[in-house]
mmCIF file of C-alpha atoms in Angstrom:
data_model
loop_
_atom_site.group_PDB
_atom_site.id
_atom_site.type_symbol
_atom_site.label_atom_id
_atom_site.label_comp_id
_atom_site.label_asym_id
_atom_site.label_seq_id
_atom_site.Cartn_x
_atom_site.Cartn_y
_atom_site.Cartn_z
ATOM 1 C CA MET Y 152 -2.229 12.361 10.483
ATOM 2 C CA LEU Y 153 -0.582 9.567 8.533
ATOM 3 C CA LEU Y 154 1.319 10.222 5.329
ATOM 4 C CA LEU Y 155 1.332 7.178 3.023
ATOM 5 C CA VAL Y 156 3.806 7.582 0.199
ATOM 6 C CA GLY Y 157 4.038 5.422 -2.918
ATOM 7 C CA LEU Y 158 7.289 5.607 -4.861
ATOM 8 C CA GLY Y 159 7.405 5.461 -8.638
ATOM 9 C CA ASN Y 160 7.965 7.475 -11.806
ATOM 10 C CA PRO Y 161 5.296 9.728 -13.318
ATOM 11 C CA GLY Y 162 3.896 9.202 -16.827
ATOM 12 C CA ALA Y 163 2.109 6.469 -18.735
ATOM 13 C CA LYS Y 164 5.295 4.773 -20.026
ATOM 14 C CA TYR Y 165 6.340 3.881 -16.456
ATOM 15 C CA ALA Y 166 2.875 3.003 -15.119
ATOM 16 C CA GLY Y 167 3.292 -0.826 -15.315
ATOM 17 C CA ASN Y 168 6.947 -0.926 -14.219
ATOM 18 C CA ARG Y 169 8.125 -2.952 -11.206
ATOM 19 C CA HIS Y 170 9.606 0.286 -9.931
ATOM 20 C CA ASN Y 171 6.080 1.726 -9.763
ATOM 21 C CA ILE Y 172 4.536 -0.840 -7.421
ATOM 22 C CA GLY Y 173 4.603 1.826 -4.705
ATOM 23 C CA PHE Y 174 2.266 4.027 -6.783
ATOM 24 C CA MET Y 175 0.057 0.979 -7.346
ATOM 25 C CA ALA Y 176 -0.140 0.261 -3.600
ATOM 26 C CA VAL Y 177 -1.366 3.738 -2.582
ATOM 27 C CA GLU Y 178 -3.799 3.729 -5.529
ATOM 28 C CA ALA Y 179 -5.238 0.460 -4.195
ATOM 29 C CA ILE Y 180 -5.570 1.995 -0.727
ATOM 30 C CA ALA Y 181 -7.336 5.016 -2.230
ATOM 31 C CA ARG Y 182 -9.873 2.810 -4.005
ATOM 32 C CA ALA Y 183 -10.487 0.492 -1.072
ATOM 33 C CA HIS Y 184 -11.022 3.259 1.484
ATOM 34 C CA GLY Y 185 -12.922 5.811 -0.622
ATOM 35 C CA PHE Y 186 -10.327 8.562 -0.717
ATOM 36 C CA GLY Y 187 -11.067 11.819 -2.464
ATOM 37 C CA PRO Y 188 -9.872 12.580 -6.017
ATOM 38 C CA TRP Y 189 -6.172 12.882 -6.765
ATOM 39 C CA LYS Y 190 -4.965 16.481 -6.837
ATOM 40 C CA LYS Y 191 -1.634 18.143 -7.605
ATOM 41 C CA LYS Y 192 0.237 19.581 -4.614
ATOM 42 C CA PHE Y 193 3.721 19.334 -3.031
ATOM 43 C CA GLN Y 194 5.276 18.390 -6.442
ATOM 44 C CA ALA Y 195 3.095 15.293 -6.180
ATOM 45 C CA GLU Y 196 -0.351 13.842 -6.651
ATOM 46 C CA ILE Y 197 -2.228 13.621 -3.362
ATOM 47 C CA ALA Y 198 -5.514 12.147 -2.158
ATOM 48 C CA GLU Y 199 -7.108 12.757 1.231
ATOM 49 C CA GLY Y 200 -9.279 10.456 3.258
ATOM 50 C CA GLN Y 201 -9.590 8.266 6.323
ATOM 51 C CA ILE Y 202 -8.542 4.721 7.168
ATOM 52 C CA ASP Y 203 -10.557 3.249 10.017
ATOM 53 C CA GLY Y 204 -11.324 6.733 11.305
ATOM 54 C CA ALA Y 205 -7.698 7.913 11.115
ATOM 55 C CA ARG Y 206 -6.937 10.892 8.821
ATOM 56 C CA ALA Y 207 -4.498 10.003 6.052
ATOM 57 C CA LEU Y 208 -2.858 11.628 3.080
ATOM 58 C CA LEU Y 209 -1.755 9.524 0.112
ATOM 59 C CA LEU Y 210 1.145 10.929 -1.919
ATOM 60 C CA LYS Y 211 2.703 9.970 -5.259
ATOM 61 C CA PRO Y 212 5.794 12.157 -5.947
ATOM 62 C CA GLN Y 213 5.876 13.486 -9.507
ATOM 63 C CA THR Y 214 9.574 14.393 -9.302
ATOM 64 C CA TYR Y 215 10.825 11.038 -10.687
ATOM 65 C CA MET Y 216 12.173 8.402 -8.345
ATOM 66 C CA ASN Y 217 15.581 9.941 -7.638
ATOM 67 C CA GLU Y 218 14.032 13.169 -6.264
ATOM 68 C CA SER Y 219 11.128 11.612 -4.285
ATOM 69 C CA GLY Y 220 12.344 13.188 -1.056
ATOM 70 C CA ARG Y 221 11.605 16.698 -2.310
ATOM 71 C CA ALA Y 222 7.881 16.048 -2.561
ATOM 72 C CA VAL Y 223 7.692 14.032 0.683
ATOM 73 C CA GLY Y 224 9.682 16.662 2.591
ATOM 74 C CA GLU Y 225 7.297 19.417 1.397
ATOM 75 C CA ALA Y 226 4.221 17.530 2.541
ATOM 76 C CA ALA Y 227 5.761 16.437 5.842
ATOM 77 C CA ASN Y 228 6.899 19.991 6.612
ATOM 78 C CA PHE Y 229 3.479 21.477 5.709
ATOM 79 C CA TYR Y 230 1.637 19.117 8.047
ATOM 80 C CA LYS Y 231 4.455 19.110 10.671
ATOM 81 C CA LEU Y 232 4.788 15.342 10.494
ATOM 82 C CA SER Y 233 7.746 13.472 11.947
ATOM 83 C CA ALA Y 234 9.242 10.306 10.502
ATOM 84 C CA PRO Y 235 7.040 7.786 12.452
ATOM 85 C CA ASN Y 236 3.972 9.321 10.753
ATOM 86 C CA VAL Y 237 5.365 8.539 7.300
ATOM 87 C CA VAL Y 238 4.997 5.118 5.609
ATOM 88 C CA VAL Y 239 6.634 4.537 2.234
ATOM 89 C CA PHE Y 240 5.578 1.755 -0.158
ATOM 90 C CA TYR Y 241 8.240 0.701 -2.675
ATOM 91 C CA ASP Y 242 9.742 -2.106 -4.717
ATOM 92 C CA GLU Y 243 12.274 -4.322 -2.985
ATOM 93 C CA ILE Y 244 14.568 -6.466 -5.213
ATOM 94 C CA ASP Y 245 15.994 -8.272 -2.214
ATOM 95 C CA LEU Y 246 12.629 -9.867 -1.457
ATOM 96 C CA ALA Y 247 11.209 -12.621 -3.648
ATOM 97 C CA PRO Y 248 8.226 -11.682 -5.857
ATOM 98 C CA GLY Y 249 5.085 -11.316 -3.751
ATOM 99 C CA ARG Y 250 6.864 -11.213 -0.392
ATOM 100 C CA PHE Y 251 6.141 -8.314 1.966
ATOM 101 C CA ARG Y 252 8.068 -6.881 4.872
ATOM 102 C CA MET Y 253 7.713 -3.829 7.128
ATOM 103 C CA LYS Y 254 10.797 -2.077 8.462
ATOM 104 C CA THR Y 255 11.548 1.173 10.281
ATOM 105 C CA GLY Y 256 14.714 3.150 9.632
ATOM 106 C CA GLY Y 257 17.962 1.928 8.159
ATOM 107 C CA GLY Y 258 19.896 2.695 4.969
ATOM 108 C CA ALA Y 259 18.769 2.926 1.362
ATOM 109 C CA ALA Y 260 20.124 -0.482 0.215
ATOM 110 C CA GLY Y 261 20.740 0.919 -3.228
ATOM 111 C CA HIS Y 262 17.197 2.240 -3.753
ATOM 112 C CA ASN Y 263 17.409 5.758 -5.171
ATOM 113 C CA GLY Y 264 13.934 6.748 -4.030
ATOM 114 C CA ILE Y 265 14.699 5.749 -0.454
ATOM 115 C CA ARG Y 266 18.086 7.505 -0.655
ATOM 116 C CA SER Y 267 16.301 10.701 -1.622
ATOM 117 C CA MET Y 268 13.801 10.272 1.216
ATOM 118 C CA ILE Y 269 16.639 9.847 3.752
ATOM 119 C CA ALA Y 270 18.303 13.018 2.441
ATOM 120 C CA SER Y 271 15.043 14.966 2.912
ATOM 121 C CA SER Y 272 13.953 16.808 6.056
ATOM 122 C CA ILE Y 273 12.356 13.695 7.637
ATOM 123 C CA GLY Y 274 15.630 11.697 7.807
ATOM 124 C CA GLU Y 275 15.854 7.882 7.835
ATOM 125 C CA GLY Y 276 13.416 6.937 10.645
ATOM 126 C CA PHE Y 277 10.305 6.572 8.478
ATOM 127 C CA ARG Y 278 8.365 3.326 8.143
ATOM 128 C CA ARG Y 279 8.924 1.200 5.042
ATOM 129 C CA ALA Y 280 6.464 -1.132 3.346
ATOM 130 C CA ARG Y 281 8.723 -3.256 1.138
ATOM 131 C CA LEU Y 282 6.987 -5.010 -1.758
ATOM 132 C CA GLY Y 283 9.107 -7.861 -3.126
ATOM 133 C CA VAL Y 284 9.635 -7.868 -6.900
ATOM 134 C CA GLY Y 285 12.606 -10.218 -7.059
ATOM 135 C CA HIS Y 286 16.077 -9.745 -8.483
ATOM 136 C CA PRO Y 287 17.182 -10.299 -12.123
ATOM 137 C CA GLY Y 288 20.218 -12.251 -10.894
ATOM 138 C CA GLN Y 289 23.017 -9.853 -11.905
ATOM 139 C CA LYS Y 290 23.704 -6.368 -10.636
ATOM 140 C CA GLU Y 291 24.082 -4.869 -14.092
ATOM 141 C CA LEU Y 292 20.565 -6.030 -15.029
ATOM 142 C CA VAL Y 293 18.809 -4.365 -12.120
ATOM 143 C CA HIS Y 294 18.187 -0.982 -13.761
ATOM 144 C CA HIS Y 295 16.526 -2.493 -16.842
ATOM 145 C CA TYR Y 296 14.608 -4.998 -14.682
ATOM 146 C CA VAL Y 297 12.931 -2.509 -12.353
ATOM 147 C CA LEU Y 298 12.072 -0.186 -15.254
ATOM 148 C CA SER Y 299 10.366 -3.033 -17.112
ATOM 149 C CA ASP Y 300 6.707 -3.932 -16.792
ATOM 150 C CA PHE Y 301 5.556 -6.862 -14.735
ATOM 151 C CA ALA Y 302 5.210 -9.946 -16.926
ATOM 152 C CA LYS Y 303 1.661 -11.095 -17.687
ATOM 153 C CA ALA Y 304 2.236 -14.196 -15.566
ATOM 154 C CA GLU Y 305 2.980 -11.963 -12.568
ATOM 155 C CA HIS Y 306 -0.250 -9.959 -12.648
ATOM 156 C CA GLU Y 307 -2.177 -12.321 -10.388
ATOM 157 C CA TRP Y 308 0.237 -12.148 -7.469
ATOM 158 C CA VAL Y 309 0.716 -8.404 -7.916
ATOM 159 C CA GLU Y 310 -3.031 -7.795 -7.711
ATOM 160 C CA LYS Y 311 -3.398 -10.039 -4.657
ATOM 161 C CA LEU Y 312 -0.535 -8.264 -2.874
ATOM 162 C CA LEU Y 313 -1.880 -4.785 -3.642
ATOM 163 C CA ASP Y 314 -5.390 -5.786 -2.531
ATOM 164 C CA ALA Y 315 -3.944 -7.207 0.710
ATOM 165 C CA CYS Y 316 -2.010 -4.005 1.415
ATOM 166 C CA ALA Y 317 -5.237 -2.022 1.034
ATOM 167 C CA ARG Y 318 -7.507 -4.369 3.030
ATOM 168 C CA ALA Y 319 -5.071 -4.586 5.974
ATOM 169 C CA ALA Y 320 -4.441 -0.817 6.072
ATOM 170 C CA PRO Y 321 -6.418 -0.221 9.317
ATOM 171 C CA MET Y 322 -3.619 -2.022 11.193
ATOM 172 C CA LEU Y 323 -1.102 0.292 9.551
ATOM 173 C CA ALA Y 324 -3.165 3.337 10.553
ATOM 174 C CA ARG Y 325 -3.138 2.131 14.144
ATOM 175 C CA GLY Y 326 0.657 1.928 14.042
ATOM 176 C CA ASP Y 327 0.802 -1.866 14.399
ATOM 177 C CA ASP Y 328 3.314 -2.595 11.622
ATOM 178 C CA GLU Y 329 4.002 -6.144 12.729
ATOM 179 C CA LYS Y 330 0.329 -7.101 12.630
ATOM 180 C CA TYR Y 331 -0.020 -5.300 9.317
ATOM 181 C CA GLN Y 332 2.837 -7.317 7.826
ATOM 182 C CA GLY Y 333 1.331 -10.542 9.092
ATOM 183 C CA GLU Y 334 -2.164 -9.725 7.778
ATOM 184 C CA VAL Y 335 -0.834 -8.782 4.305
ATOM 185 C CA MET Y 336 1.014 -12.078 4.033
ATOM 186 C CA ARG Y 337 -2.057 -13.948 5.353
ATOM 187 C CA LEU Y 338 -4.254 -12.354 2.685
ATOM 188 C CA ALA Y 339 -1.685 -12.763 -0.076
ATOM 189 C CA PRO Y 340 0.480 -15.731 0.928
ATOM 190 C CA SER Y 341 3.739 -16.112 -0.964
ATOM 191 C CA PRO Y 342 6.214 -18.972 -0.584
ATOM 192 C CA LYS Y 343 9.595 -18.090 0.837
ATOM 193 C CA ALA Y 344 12.011 -18.091 -2.040
ATOM 194 C CA ASP Y 345 15.361 -16.795 -3.275
ATOM 195 C CA PRO Y 346 14.699 -13.305 -4.683
ATOM 196 C CA ARG Y 347 17.081 -14.123 -7.541
ATOM 197 C CA LYS Y 348 14.803 -16.888 -8.797
ATOM 198 C CA PRO Y 349 11.526 -15.982 -10.548
ATOM 199 C CA ARG Y 350 8.364 -16.978 -8.797
ATOM 200 C CA GLU Y 351 6.912 -20.096 -10.372
ATOM 201 C CA THR Y 352 3.444 -19.701 -11.807
ATOM 202 C CA GLU Y 353 0.988 -22.265 -13.011
ATOM 203 C CA ASP Y 354 0.035 -22.272 -16.665
#
């Protein structure tokens, strides 16, 4: 079984935040692949279903970002899943808005949700689906930036990226992360750019 985790903060006031794009990604997968209703379990909201015939569990921790690992660890332990069976979708400030990269293992790079995941029972070897949201330009602005909603001008690329993550999910379910990354960027192309510069949008 595959455990697909979206990182974010629970509650309506955080729903549109950049920090919640992980929640948005697994919600898009649930819609696209006809997952069952969201239920409360493992200190999280979960939805069960299949992606291209592969059993999958979608999980949105309700512990707040800094404690995400508690919920993920509970679910992974219950289903006896090891790190390679866990994929985490989250916001990445070191990627330009709309960029997408897969990665396995490594450090937290300052992301508190990932830090909590690494500290959990599954360790650091899980698969990471990094959704670029850009960087505000100065370190002291990061906290406010990620806890702010996407600007109206950003909604188009956000929706395209989320849709691409959902449509390409069969490749993820087969364990082909490189092809998944390529297909997401084919479906939602984004110009290479400095993450510290906002993505230009047409009026």
